[in-house]
Short mmCIF file of C-alpha atoms and ligand atoms in Angstrom, two decimals:
data_model
loop_
_atom_site.label_atom_id
_atom_site.label_comp_id
_atom_site.label_asym_id
_atom_site.label_seq_id
_atom_site.Cartn_x
_atom_site.Cartn_y
_atom_site.Cartn_z
CA MET Q 1 -10.41 4.22 36.87
CA ASN Q 2 -12.19 3.86 33.29
CA LYS Q 3 -14.10 6.60 31.81
CA LEU Q 4 -17.23 5.33 30.02
CA TYR Q 5 -18.25 8.29 27.61
CA ILE Q 6 -21.50 8.71 26.81
CA ASN Q 7 -23.33 10.85 24.25
CA PRO Q 8 -27.27 10.56 24.61
CA LYS Q 9 -28.32 13.01 21.74
CA HIS Q 10 -26.34 11.08 19.27
CA LYS Q 11 -28.59 8.47 18.40
CA ILE Q 12 -27.14 5.59 15.86
CA SER Q 13 -29.64 3.22 14.86
CA HIS Q 14 -32.53 1.30 16.24
CA ILE Q 15 -32.18 -1.85 18.07
CA ASN Q 16 -35.18 -4.23 16.91
CA PRO Q 17 -36.18 -6.32 19.88
CA GLU Q 18 -35.65 -9.10 18.02
CA LEU Q 19 -32.25 -8.96 18.63
CA GLN Q 20 -33.25 -10.72 21.48
CA GLY Q 21 -35.15 -13.30 19.79
CA HIS Q 22 -35.01 -17.07 20.82
CA PHE Q 23 -35.08 -20.43 19.12
CA SER Q 24 -36.79 -23.71 20.29
CA GLU Q 25 -36.17 -26.79 18.17
CA HIS Q 26 -37.35 -30.08 18.14
CA LEU Q 27 -34.03 -31.52 19.88
CA GLY Q 28 -33.30 -32.96 23.15
CA ARG Q 29 -35.83 -31.64 25.99
CA CYS Q 30 -36.27 -27.95 24.23
CA ILE Q 31 -39.95 -28.34 22.57
CA TYR Q 32 -40.84 -31.95 24.70
CA GLU Q 33 -40.69 -31.13 28.14
CA GLY Q 34 -39.03 -27.95 28.65
CA ILE Q 35 -42.18 -26.57 26.69
CA PHE Q 36 -44.78 -28.64 26.29
CA VAL Q 37 -46.06 -31.29 28.36
CA GLY Q 38 -49.74 -31.91 26.63
CA GLU Q 39 -52.95 -30.94 28.54
CA ASP Q 40 -53.10 -33.87 30.47
CA SER Q 41 -49.85 -33.14 32.24
CA ASN Q 42 -49.55 -33.25 35.75
CA ILE Q 43 -47.44 -30.25 35.24
CA PRO Q 44 -49.95 -27.21 35.25
CA ASN Q 45 -50.32 -26.01 31.71
CA THR Q 46 -52.33 -23.56 29.50
CA ASN Q 47 -53.31 -25.73 26.35
CA GLY Q 48 -50.22 -28.28 26.64
CA MET Q 49 -47.93 -24.95 27.47
CA ARG Q 50 -46.20 -25.27 30.81
CA LYS Q 51 -47.04 -22.37 32.65
CA ASP Q 52 -44.12 -21.64 34.76
CA VAL Q 53 -41.76 -21.82 31.70
CA VAL Q 54 -44.68 -19.65 29.41
CA ASN Q 55 -44.95 -16.99 32.58
CA ALA Q 56 -40.63 -16.81 33.18
CA LEU Q 57 -40.12 -15.81 29.30
CA LYS Q 58 -42.59 -13.29 29.12
CA ALA Q 59 -41.01 -11.88 31.87
CA ILE Q 60 -38.14 -11.13 29.66
CA ASN Q 61 -40.44 -9.65 26.30
CA ILE Q 62 -39.62 -12.50 24.03
CA PRO Q 63 -39.82 -10.99 20.94
CA VAL Q 64 -39.91 -13.62 18.31
CA LEU Q 65 -39.60 -17.24 18.04
CA ARG Q 66 -37.97 -19.48 15.63
CA TRP Q 67 -39.13 -23.02 15.31
CA PRO Q 68 -38.74 -26.10 14.35
CA GLY Q 69 -34.68 -26.16 13.62
CA GLY Q 70 -32.34 -26.01 12.84
CA CYS Q 71 -30.99 -28.81 11.09
CA PHE Q 72 -34.89 -30.66 12.35
CA ALA Q 73 -35.91 -28.03 10.37
CA ASP Q 74 -34.60 -29.48 6.77
CA GLU Q 75 -36.17 -32.77 7.83
CA TYR Q 76 -39.39 -31.83 8.95
CA HIS Q 77 -42.46 -32.21 7.04
CA TRP Q 78 -45.50 -30.36 8.33
CA LYS Q 79 -48.20 -32.51 7.42
CA ASP Q 80 -47.20 -35.27 10.01
CA GLY Q 81 -47.67 -32.52 12.94
CA ILE Q 82 -51.65 -31.39 11.99
CA GLY Q 83 -54.78 -32.97 12.38
CA PRO Q 84 -56.07 -35.26 15.70
CA LYS Q 85 -53.23 -36.07 17.31
CA GLU Q 86 -53.56 -39.80 17.35
CA LYS Q 87 -53.51 -40.28 14.10
CA ARG Q 88 -50.31 -38.09 13.64
CA LYS Q 89 -46.93 -39.62 11.96
CA LYS Q 90 -44.42 -41.05 15.04
CA MET Q 91 -41.29 -41.26 13.86
CA ILE Q 92 -37.26 -41.45 15.34
CA ASN Q 93 -35.66 -37.98 15.27
CA THR Q 94 -32.48 -39.43 13.86
CA HIS Q 95 -30.37 -36.21 13.89
CA TRP Q 96 -30.96 -35.46 17.22
CA GLY Q 97 -30.50 -38.42 20.16
CA GLY Q 98 -32.67 -40.92 18.59
CA VAL Q 99 -35.88 -40.75 20.15
CA LEU Q 100 -39.24 -41.10 19.19
CA GLU Q 101 -40.82 -38.11 17.99
CA ASP Q 102 -44.91 -38.09 17.87
CA ASN Q 103 -45.39 -34.74 16.09
CA SER Q 104 -47.60 -33.48 18.78
CA PHE Q 105 -46.36 -30.47 18.51
CA GLY Q 106 -47.01 -29.13 15.30
CA THR Q 107 -48.22 -25.98 13.46
CA HIS Q 108 -51.30 -24.87 15.66
CA GLU Q 109 -49.13 -25.81 18.98
CA PHE Q 110 -46.33 -23.24 18.05
CA MET Q 111 -48.88 -20.81 16.70
CA GLU Q 112 -50.67 -21.30 20.28
CA LEU Q 113 -47.00 -20.84 22.34
CA CYS Q 114 -46.26 -17.27 20.39
CA ARG Q 115 -49.83 -16.12 21.29
CA GLN Q 116 -49.23 -17.44 24.59
CA LEU Q 117 -45.80 -15.75 24.69
CA GLY Q 118 -47.20 -12.65 23.12
CA CYS Q 119 -44.19 -12.53 20.67
CA LYS Q 120 -43.34 -12.78 16.47
CA ASN Q 121 -43.13 -16.13 14.77
CA TYR Q 122 -40.03 -17.06 12.75
CA ILE Q 123 -40.77 -20.63 11.08
CA ASN Q 124 -38.04 -22.57 9.60
CA GLY Q 125 -38.65 -24.38 6.48
CA ASN Q 126 -37.48 -27.48 4.84
CA VAL Q 127 -35.06 -26.85 1.79
CA GLY Q 128 -32.81 -29.72 2.04
CA SER Q 129 -35.46 -32.86 1.89
CA GLY Q 130 -38.29 -30.86 0.97
CA THR Q 131 -40.30 -29.84 -2.37
CA VAL Q 132 -41.29 -26.36 -3.49
CA GLN Q 133 -45.30 -27.73 -3.22
CA GLU Q 134 -44.60 -28.79 0.36
CA MET Q 135 -42.91 -25.44 1.49
CA SER Q 136 -45.66 -23.35 -0.65
CA GLU Q 137 -48.49 -25.46 0.82
CA TRP Q 138 -47.12 -24.44 4.09
CA VAL Q 139 -47.53 -21.16 3.63
CA GLU Q 140 -50.80 -21.34 1.97
CA TYR Q 141 -51.98 -23.41 5.21
CA MET Q 142 -51.41 -20.98 7.37
CA THR Q 143 -51.99 -17.62 5.96
CA PHE Q 144 -54.54 -17.69 3.43
CA ASP Q 145 -58.09 -16.48 4.00
CA GLY Q 146 -60.43 -17.70 1.60
CA VAL Q 147 -61.42 -20.88 0.21
CA SER Q 148 -58.25 -23.15 -0.97
CA PRO Q 149 -57.20 -26.59 -0.30
CA MET Q 150 -55.18 -25.78 2.27
CA ALA Q 151 -56.92 -23.46 4.06
CA ASP Q 152 -59.77 -25.60 4.20
CA LEU Q 153 -57.74 -28.30 5.73
CA ARG Q 154 -56.32 -25.94 8.37
CA LYS Q 155 -60.46 -24.86 9.07
CA ALA Q 156 -61.25 -28.46 9.55
CA ASN Q 157 -58.15 -28.90 11.93
CA GLY Q 158 -59.83 -26.33 14.06
CA HIS Q 159 -58.41 -23.20 13.30
CA GLU Q 160 -60.67 -20.94 10.85
CA LYS Q 161 -58.75 -17.51 10.72
CA PRO Q 162 -55.58 -17.81 9.34
CA TRP Q 163 -52.25 -16.82 11.19
CA LYS Q 164 -49.73 -14.52 10.31
CA ILE Q 165 -46.32 -15.40 9.76
CA ASP Q 166 -43.78 -12.67 10.72
CA TYR Q 167 -40.51 -14.33 9.32
CA PHE Q 168 -40.24 -17.29 7.22
CA GLY Q 169 -36.57 -19.30 6.96
CA VAL Q 170 -36.00 -20.87 3.72
CA GLY Q 171 -33.90 -23.58 4.73
CA ASN Q 172 -31.08 -23.77 7.30
CA GLU Q 173 -27.69 -24.50 7.48
CA ASN Q 174 -27.98 -25.63 3.96
CA TRP Q 175 -24.26 -25.89 3.45
CA GLY Q 176 -24.50 -28.76 6.35
CA CYS Q 177 -27.17 -30.47 8.06
CA GLY Q 178 -29.49 -28.74 5.66
CA GLY Q 179 -28.39 -30.56 1.76
CA ASN Q 180 -24.77 -30.01 1.99
CA MET Q 181 -25.35 -27.91 -0.84
CA THR Q 182 -22.20 -25.54 -2.73
CA PRO Q 183 -23.42 -21.74 -2.22
CA GLU Q 184 -24.54 -21.53 -5.82
CA TYR Q 185 -26.35 -24.41 -6.08
CA TYR Q 186 -28.59 -23.37 -2.57
CA ALA Q 187 -28.81 -19.77 -4.03
CA ASN Q 188 -30.56 -20.61 -7.29
CA LEU Q 189 -33.04 -22.70 -4.96
CA TYR Q 190 -33.30 -20.19 -3.04
CA ARG Q 191 -34.94 -18.24 -5.43
CA ARG Q 192 -37.17 -20.68 -6.86
CA TYR Q 193 -38.47 -21.88 -3.62
CA GLN Q 194 -38.86 -18.06 -1.76
CA THR Q 195 -41.16 -17.62 -5.10
CA TYR Q 196 -43.63 -19.77 -3.97
CA VAL Q 197 -43.42 -18.52 -0.32
CA ARG Q 198 -46.05 -15.74 -0.99
CA ASN Q 199 -48.13 -13.10 0.59
CA TYR Q 200 -51.87 -14.25 0.48
CA SER Q 201 -52.91 -10.79 2.26
CA SER Q 202 -51.58 -7.43 1.59
CA GLU Q 203 -51.10 -7.34 6.03
CA ASN Q 204 -49.11 -9.96 5.82
CA GLN Q 205 -45.58 -9.41 4.10
CA ILE Q 206 -43.73 -11.90 5.28
CA LYS Q 207 -40.25 -11.48 5.49
CA LYS Q 208 -37.75 -14.01 3.80
CA ILE Q 209 -34.51 -15.05 5.35
CA CYS Q 210 -32.35 -16.74 3.48
CA CYS Q 211 -29.51 -18.96 4.65
CA GLY Q 212 -26.13 -17.43 5.48
CA ALA Q 213 -22.46 -18.40 6.55
CA ASN Q 214 -21.13 -20.20 8.98
CA GLY Q 215 -19.07 -18.33 11.10
CA MET Q 216 -16.19 -16.77 9.00
CA ASP Q 217 -17.29 -19.04 5.77
CA PHE Q 218 -17.27 -15.16 3.70
CA GLY Q 219 -17.28 -17.09 0.65
CA TRP Q 220 -20.86 -18.45 1.05
CA SER Q 221 -22.93 -15.20 2.07
CA ASP Q 222 -20.91 -12.92 -1.03
CA THR Q 223 -22.29 -16.10 -3.88
CA VAL Q 224 -25.44 -16.11 -1.82
CA MET Q 225 -26.03 -12.26 -1.85
CA ASP Q 226 -24.47 -11.89 -5.18
CA ILE Q 227 -27.55 -14.66 -6.51
CA CYS Q 228 -30.22 -13.61 -4.24
CA PHE Q 229 -30.30 -9.95 -3.69
CA ARG Q 230 -31.15 -7.83 -6.98
CA ALA Q 231 -32.25 -4.59 -5.92
CA PRO Q 232 -33.06 -2.10 -8.70
CA LYS Q 233 -35.08 0.68 -7.22
CA ASP Q 234 -37.86 -0.18 -5.39
CA PHE Q 235 -37.70 -3.62 -5.88
CA HIS Q 236 -36.59 -5.71 -2.90
CA GLY Q 237 -34.70 -8.30 -4.34
CA PHE Q 238 -35.79 -11.59 -3.30
CA MET Q 239 -35.16 -11.32 0.93
CA ASP Q 240 -35.65 -9.81 3.86
CA GLY Q 241 -32.64 -11.20 5.85
CA LEU Q 242 -29.73 -13.10 5.56
CA SER Q 243 -28.84 -15.57 8.32
CA LEU Q 244 -25.87 -16.27 10.11
CA HIS Q 245 -24.94 -19.03 12.49
CA TYR Q 246 -21.96 -18.79 14.84
CA TYR Q 247 -21.39 -20.93 18.24
CA THR Q 248 -19.19 -20.21 21.11
CA VAL Q 249 -17.20 -23.15 21.70
CA PRO Q 250 -14.13 -22.97 23.83
CA GLY Q 251 -11.98 -26.35 22.43
CA THR Q 252 -12.53 -28.52 19.62
CA TRP Q 253 -15.89 -29.73 18.08
CA GLU Q 254 -14.71 -33.12 19.67
CA HIS Q 255 -13.99 -31.60 23.40
CA LYS Q 256 -15.84 -28.98 23.42
CA GLY Q 257 -14.85 -28.45 27.38
CA SER Q 258 -16.77 -28.71 30.41
CA ALA Q 259 -19.84 -26.16 30.91
CA THR Q 260 -18.93 -25.82 35.11
CA ASP Q 261 -15.77 -27.52 35.50
CA PHE Q 262 -13.63 -24.85 33.82
CA SER Q 263 -10.10 -23.68 34.52
CA GLU Q 264 -9.38 -19.58 34.76
CA GLN Q 265 -7.36 -19.78 30.93
CA GLU Q 266 -10.90 -21.13 29.91
CA TRP Q 267 -13.07 -18.29 31.16
CA TYR Q 268 -10.97 -16.01 28.97
CA THR Q 269 -10.66 -18.60 26.06
CA THR Q 270 -14.35 -18.83 25.92
CA LEU Q 271 -14.56 -14.94 26.21
CA LYS Q 272 -12.64 -14.32 22.99
CA LYS Q 273 -14.13 -16.75 21.45
CA ALA Q 274 -17.45 -15.08 22.19
CA LEU Q 275 -16.22 -11.49 21.45
CA ASP Q 276 -14.42 -12.87 17.86
CA ILE Q 277 -18.20 -12.84 16.52
CA GLU Q 278 -17.59 -9.62 15.80
CA TYR Q 279 -15.13 -10.48 13.07
CA ALA Q 280 -18.22 -12.61 11.33
CA ILE Q 281 -20.52 -9.91 12.00
CA ASN Q 282 -17.94 -7.15 10.39
CA ALA Q 283 -17.12 -9.46 7.20
CA GLN Q 284 -20.72 -10.39 6.62
CA GLU Q 285 -21.97 -6.28 6.97
CA CYS Q 286 -19.07 -5.71 4.66
CA ILE Q 287 -20.64 -8.21 1.91
CA MET Q 288 -24.00 -6.99 3.09
CA ASP Q 289 -23.05 -3.49 2.07
CA LYS Q 290 -21.27 -4.54 -1.11
CA TYR Q 291 -24.72 -5.51 -2.74
CA ASP Q 292 -27.55 -3.56 -0.42
CA LYS Q 293 -25.98 -0.38 -0.24
CA GLU Q 294 -29.51 1.10 1.36
CA ASN Q 295 -29.28 -1.32 4.34
CA MET Q 296 -32.76 -3.10 3.38
CA VAL Q 297 -31.78 -6.75 4.20
CA GLY Q 298 -31.31 -7.41 7.74
CA MET Q 299 -28.58 -9.53 8.82
CA MET Q 300 -30.37 -12.48 11.01
CA VAL Q 301 -27.99 -14.00 13.67
CA ASP Q 302 -30.51 -17.01 13.99
CA GLU Q 303 -28.36 -19.29 15.96
CA TRP Q 304 -25.88 -18.01 18.45
CA GLY Q 305 -24.92 -19.57 22.21
CA THR Q 306 -22.57 -21.42 24.01
CA TRP Q 307 -22.01 -24.92 23.27
CA PHE Q 308 -19.92 -27.26 25.73
CA ASP Q 309 -19.84 -30.84 26.24
CA CYS Q 310 -23.13 -32.23 27.52
CA GLU Q 311 -23.88 -33.11 31.29
CA PRO Q 312 -22.30 -36.09 31.88
CA GLY Q 313 -24.94 -38.68 32.11
CA THR Q 314 -27.05 -37.49 29.44
CA ASN Q 315 -28.13 -37.94 25.91
CA PRO Q 316 -25.10 -36.49 24.24
CA GLY Q 317 -27.68 -35.82 21.21
CA PHE Q 318 -29.86 -33.54 23.55
CA LEU Q 319 -27.23 -30.78 23.85
CA TYR Q 320 -27.98 -30.49 27.27
CA GLN Q 321 -25.77 -28.18 29.39
CA GLN Q 322 -25.47 -26.13 32.40
CA ASN Q 323 -24.70 -22.37 32.67
CA THR Q 324 -22.72 -20.54 34.65
CA VAL Q 325 -21.68 -16.92 35.29
CA ARG Q 326 -19.22 -17.79 32.20
CA ASP Q 327 -22.48 -17.87 30.18
CA ALA Q 328 -23.91 -14.94 31.90
CA LEU Q 329 -20.81 -13.07 30.20
CA VAL Q 330 -21.01 -14.35 27.06
CA ALA Q 331 -24.78 -13.35 26.48
CA ALA Q 332 -23.85 -9.71 27.63
CA VAL Q 333 -21.04 -9.20 25.75
CA THR Q 334 -22.74 -10.70 22.75
CA LEU Q 335 -25.54 -8.64 22.88
CA ASN Q 336 -23.49 -5.64 23.11
CA ILE Q 337 -22.10 -6.33 20.13
CA PHE Q 338 -25.29 -7.15 18.93
CA ASN Q 339 -26.35 -3.17 19.84
CA LYS Q 340 -23.64 -1.81 18.32
CA HIS Q 341 -24.42 -3.16 15.10
CA SER Q 342 -27.87 -2.65 15.07
CA ARG Q 343 -28.20 -0.63 12.13
CA ARG Q 344 -27.75 -4.32 10.10
CA ILE Q 345 -28.31 -7.07 12.86
CA LYS Q 346 -32.49 -6.80 12.69
CA MET Q 347 -32.92 -10.01 14.40
CA ALA Q 348 -30.43 -12.82 16.76
CA ASN Q 349 -31.87 -16.05 18.16
CA ILE Q 350 -30.00 -17.45 21.16
CA ALA Q 351 -29.61 -20.99 20.78
CA GLN Q 352 -31.85 -22.30 22.54
CA MET Q 353 -34.59 -21.49 25.16
CA VAL Q 354 -34.94 -24.31 27.24
CA ASN Q 355 -32.97 -27.14 28.08
CA VAL Q 356 -30.56 -27.02 25.03
CA LEU Q 357 -27.12 -25.56 24.49
CA GLN Q 358 -27.44 -21.94 26.22
CA ALA Q 359 -30.85 -22.35 27.71
CA VAL Q 360 -32.16 -19.20 29.32
CA ILE Q 361 -34.53 -22.23 31.46
CA LEU Q 362 -33.42 -25.73 32.35
CA THR Q 363 -36.50 -28.09 33.61
CA ASP Q 364 -36.40 -31.14 35.68
CA GLY Q 365 -39.96 -32.60 35.63
CA ASP Q 366 -42.11 -30.06 37.04
CA LYS Q 367 -39.43 -28.56 38.43
CA MET Q 368 -37.72 -25.13 36.51
CA LEU Q 369 -34.77 -22.89 37.03
CA LEU Q 370 -33.76 -19.85 35.45
CA THR Q 371 -30.15 -19.44 34.38
CA PRO Q 372 -27.55 -16.64 34.86
CA THR Q 373 -28.34 -15.88 31.16
CA TYR Q 374 -31.97 -15.64 31.48
CA HIS Q 375 -31.15 -12.82 34.24
CA VAL Q 376 -28.89 -11.13 31.86
CA PHE Q 377 -31.71 -11.25 29.27
CA ASP Q 378 -33.44 -9.61 31.92
CA MET Q 379 -31.59 -6.97 32.59
CA TYR Q 380 -30.79 -5.75 28.89
CA LYS Q 381 -34.96 -5.86 27.64
CA ALA Q 382 -34.42 -2.51 28.48
CA HIS Q 383 -32.98 -1.91 24.94
CA GLN Q 384 -35.67 -2.90 23.27
CA ASP Q 385 -36.96 -1.12 21.10
CA ALA Q 386 -34.61 1.79 21.95
CA ASP Q 387 -32.28 3.90 20.07
CA LEU Q 388 -28.88 2.88 20.45
CA VAL Q 389 -26.37 5.78 20.87
CA GLU Q 390 -22.57 6.76 20.95
CA SER Q 391 -20.74 5.40 23.77
CA PHE Q 392 -16.95 4.58 24.24
CA ILE Q 393 -15.66 2.50 27.47
CA GLU Q 394 -11.94 2.95 27.87
CA SER Q 395 -10.73 -0.42 28.73
CA GLU Q 396 -7.08 -2.55 28.65
CA LYS Q 397 -6.32 -6.10 27.48
CA ILE Q 398 -6.26 -8.67 30.29
CA GLY Q 399 -5.86 -12.40 30.21
CA LEU Q 400 -3.49 -15.44 31.17
CA ASP Q 401 -2.31 -16.25 27.36
CA LYS Q 402 -1.61 -13.79 24.50
CA GLU Q 403 -3.19 -15.46 22.12
CA TYR Q 404 -6.57 -14.82 24.08
CA LEU Q 405 -6.57 -11.64 25.85
CA VAL Q 406 -10.26 -9.74 25.74
CA PRO Q 407 -11.10 -6.38 27.05
CA ASN Q 408 -11.77 -5.84 30.59
CA LEU Q 409 -14.52 -4.25 29.60
CA SER Q 410 -17.33 -4.22 27.69
CA GLU Q 411 -20.58 -1.99 27.03
CA SER Q 412 -22.91 -0.38 24.88
CA VAL Q 413 -25.96 2.31 25.92
CA SER Q 414 -29.41 3.37 24.44
CA VAL Q 415 -31.76 5.90 24.87
CA ASP Q 416 -35.55 4.01 25.01
CA LYS Q 417 -39.05 5.24 23.99
CA ASP Q 418 -39.68 7.43 27.57
CA GLY Q 419 -36.27 9.23 27.17
CA LYS Q 420 -34.21 7.13 29.58
CA ILE Q 421 -30.88 6.23 29.25
CA GLN Q 422 -30.42 1.96 29.34
CA ILE Q 423 -26.54 1.62 29.93
CA THR Q 424 -25.28 -1.87 30.01
CA VAL Q 425 -21.51 -2.50 31.19
CA ALA Q 426 -19.74 -6.34 31.56
CA ASN Q 427 -16.53 -6.80 33.63
CA LEU Q 428 -14.88 -9.65 31.63
CA SER Q 429 -11.99 -9.86 34.27
CA ALA Q 430 -12.19 -13.43 36.48
CA ALA Q 431 -10.68 -11.48 39.41
CA GLU Q 432 -10.14 -7.68 39.13
CA GLU Q 433 -13.01 -5.48 40.05
CA TYR Q 434 -12.78 -1.72 38.23
CA LYS Q 435 -14.06 1.66 39.18
CA ILE Q 436 -16.05 3.42 36.39
CA GLU Q 437 -16.69 6.98 35.73
CA SER Q 438 -19.35 7.64 33.49
CA ILE Q 439 -20.06 10.77 31.75
CA LEU Q 440 -22.77 11.84 30.19
CA ALA Q 441 -23.01 15.08 27.48
CA ASP Q 442 -25.01 17.36 28.02
CA THR Q 443 -27.21 15.53 30.38
CA GLU Q 444 -28.34 16.80 34.37
CA ILE Q 445 -28.96 13.07 35.84
CA LYS Q 446 -32.41 13.36 37.92
CA SER Q 447 -32.05 9.43 38.80
CA ALA Q 448 -30.09 6.83 38.58
CA SER Q 449 -30.80 2.90 39.51
CA ALA Q 450 -28.78 -0.16 38.82
CA GLU Q 451 -29.15 -3.73 38.97
CA ILE Q 452 -26.26 -6.53 38.65
CA VAL Q 453 -25.91 -10.14 37.62
CA THR Q 454 -22.57 -11.54 39.23
CA GLY Q 455 -20.59 -14.43 41.36
CA GLU Q 456 -17.92 -16.75 41.07
CA ILE Q 457 -16.70 -17.47 37.69
CA HIS Q 458 -18.34 -21.60 37.98
CA ALA Q 459 -21.50 -20.28 39.94
CA HIS Q 460 -24.66 -22.05 38.60
CA ASN Q 461 -28.13 -22.81 39.54
CA THR Q 462 -29.51 -26.05 40.48
CA PHE Q 463 -32.80 -27.56 41.06
CA ASP Q 464 -31.95 -27.68 44.52
CA LYS Q 465 -30.66 -23.94 44.15
CA ALA Q 466 -32.23 -22.16 41.96
CA ASP Q 467 -31.15 -18.82 43.07
CA THR Q 468 -27.30 -18.98 43.19
CA VAL Q 469 -27.07 -16.83 40.82
CA LYS Q 470 -29.35 -14.42 40.20
CA LYS Q 471 -30.42 -10.27 39.56
CA GLU Q 472 -30.36 -8.01 42.49
CA ALA Q 473 -30.31 -4.28 42.68
CA PHE Q 474 -26.94 -2.41 42.90
CA LYS Q 475 -27.08 0.48 45.15
CA ASP Q 476 -23.36 1.22 44.84
CA ILE Q 477 -23.53 4.05 42.20
CA ASN Q 478 -23.00 7.46 42.68
CA ALA Q 479 -24.58 10.20 40.30
CA GLU Q 480 -24.01 13.57 40.28
CA GLY Q 481 -24.51 16.41 37.95
CA GLY Q 482 -24.19 14.70 34.31
CA LYS Q 483 -21.25 12.49 36.17
CA ILE Q 484 -22.33 8.14 37.39
CA THR Q 485 -19.52 6.37 39.17
CA PHE Q 486 -19.40 3.11 40.30
CA THR Q 487 -16.98 0.17 41.00
CA ILE Q 488 -17.95 -3.12 38.59
CA PRO Q 489 -17.44 -6.03 40.80
CA ALA Q 490 -15.18 -9.27 38.84
CA ALA Q 491 -17.71 -11.38 36.40
CA ALA Q 492 -20.35 -8.96 36.28
CA VAL Q 493 -22.99 -7.31 34.38
CA ILE Q 494 -24.74 -4.19 35.26
CA HIS Q 495 -27.66 -2.60 33.92
CA ILE Q 496 -27.71 1.33 35.06
CA GLU Q 497 -30.62 3.36 33.74
CA ILE Q 498 -30.71 6.92 33.73
CA GLU Q 499 -33.43 9.71 34.27
CA ALA Q 500 -32.41 12.92 33.21
CA GLU Q 501 -33.23 16.37 33.67
O1 AHR H 601 -28.56 -25.41 17.67
C1 AHR H 601 -28.34 -26.86 17.04
C2 AHR H 601 -27.67 -26.87 15.79
O2 AHR H 601 -26.65 -26.24 15.48
C3 AHR H 601 -29.01 -26.54 14.96
O3 AHR H 601 -29.98 -27.75 14.52
C4 AHR H 601 -28.39 -26.60 13.59
O4 AHR H 601 -28.87 -25.48 12.69
C5 AHR H 601 -27.21 -25.93 14.38
O5 AHR H 601 -25.92 -26.76 13.74
#
């Protein structure tokens, strides 16, 4: 019997809805086909956005969407994506698959997508190959509500009123595809570029995000914080967020491993590598705490997820991969970790939303399927905007190779705005079920309901059989007094909602 101790009265930190954010890049079939099909498409759409995809995304309360990249962001020149579509520049997306980019999805279309999704926007600017003027003008174009060259251009393009920018990234992966910079060089550029990301209205205070580390590259974060964050009293420094990128790659970058055809050992290796994100988070947290003692700057894990070999027969530059119960477990343990670090983590964006890497949705022509990862997000949305509370689960180390042992169980618990207790538990074992007794301090349980995502470890959804892995009601749960007991099957993620007396 594994015990799960919960203290619902001990609130630790607020879980920003943005911890369940998403990322959409001009990469493969993420934007084009996956989201945007154009108004003339036979696929049902609203202003060019696929209705099926938008509706599915709305159902999981997408809180924020990052765009246009990724590596694409530092090659993107926003003026190519505005104005009459037939006049927009066409070019080759050299970074991702060498396909034609016709710029039919640009600023107006992205803002329209966020409007339809009802989510915040996170726009990533170009430092690698763009100028300060270009970045500054983009912000003016989107947010200035007066007479100015860029505001007038926006109006001429059919959008009278300015939009609001929620988050603005000043470059992406500038240690790599965003210009191969040294941390000192980038940090100085960051200070300069962000100066011109102006707040044109008091109602729109743009949250500026500085490029942080690649996984465990702590030297980068330390230098960038040192140079870019100065926080004398009442001054916010130069940033609101520092990013962190972390991908789970079971093999090497050359041979990452198949998304669907993997051994039990690879199951554990993948989960161990996914759990290792906590080392990167802990380290970046320490560095941020050193400079920002008042916890003003958010850690933004704006790219995370599994990265496997692309599906056989697909363009390797499209990063299209299937998604199994293994991905569901990676999502569950990662989101539990984010919850536990919600004091510092203020946003996270899974890579990527549709048809790329650990996608929540896959499409094929007019067909669409929801992946196991989607169903985990669907359960975890209960944590959005809730308060993390104290919890601890007894666990043991399991696995086949001592280098890749993982805890058998992972959990996080929150109390939402209505006072309901939201528990999420993942069983990382490929084969064993576990009985769990959950003890809730000072709580009389009035009602408890649960749902589950589980399956054979390789199970996944296909366009012919889209419901193999799905969220289902979980009835086998016993609640009495301040205790609940249940048995979690192997390779499963459970969400329990409790109403207390
Ligand atoms: O998500 C795919 C790519 O991974 C992004 O473009 C880049 O930022 C990262 O290396």
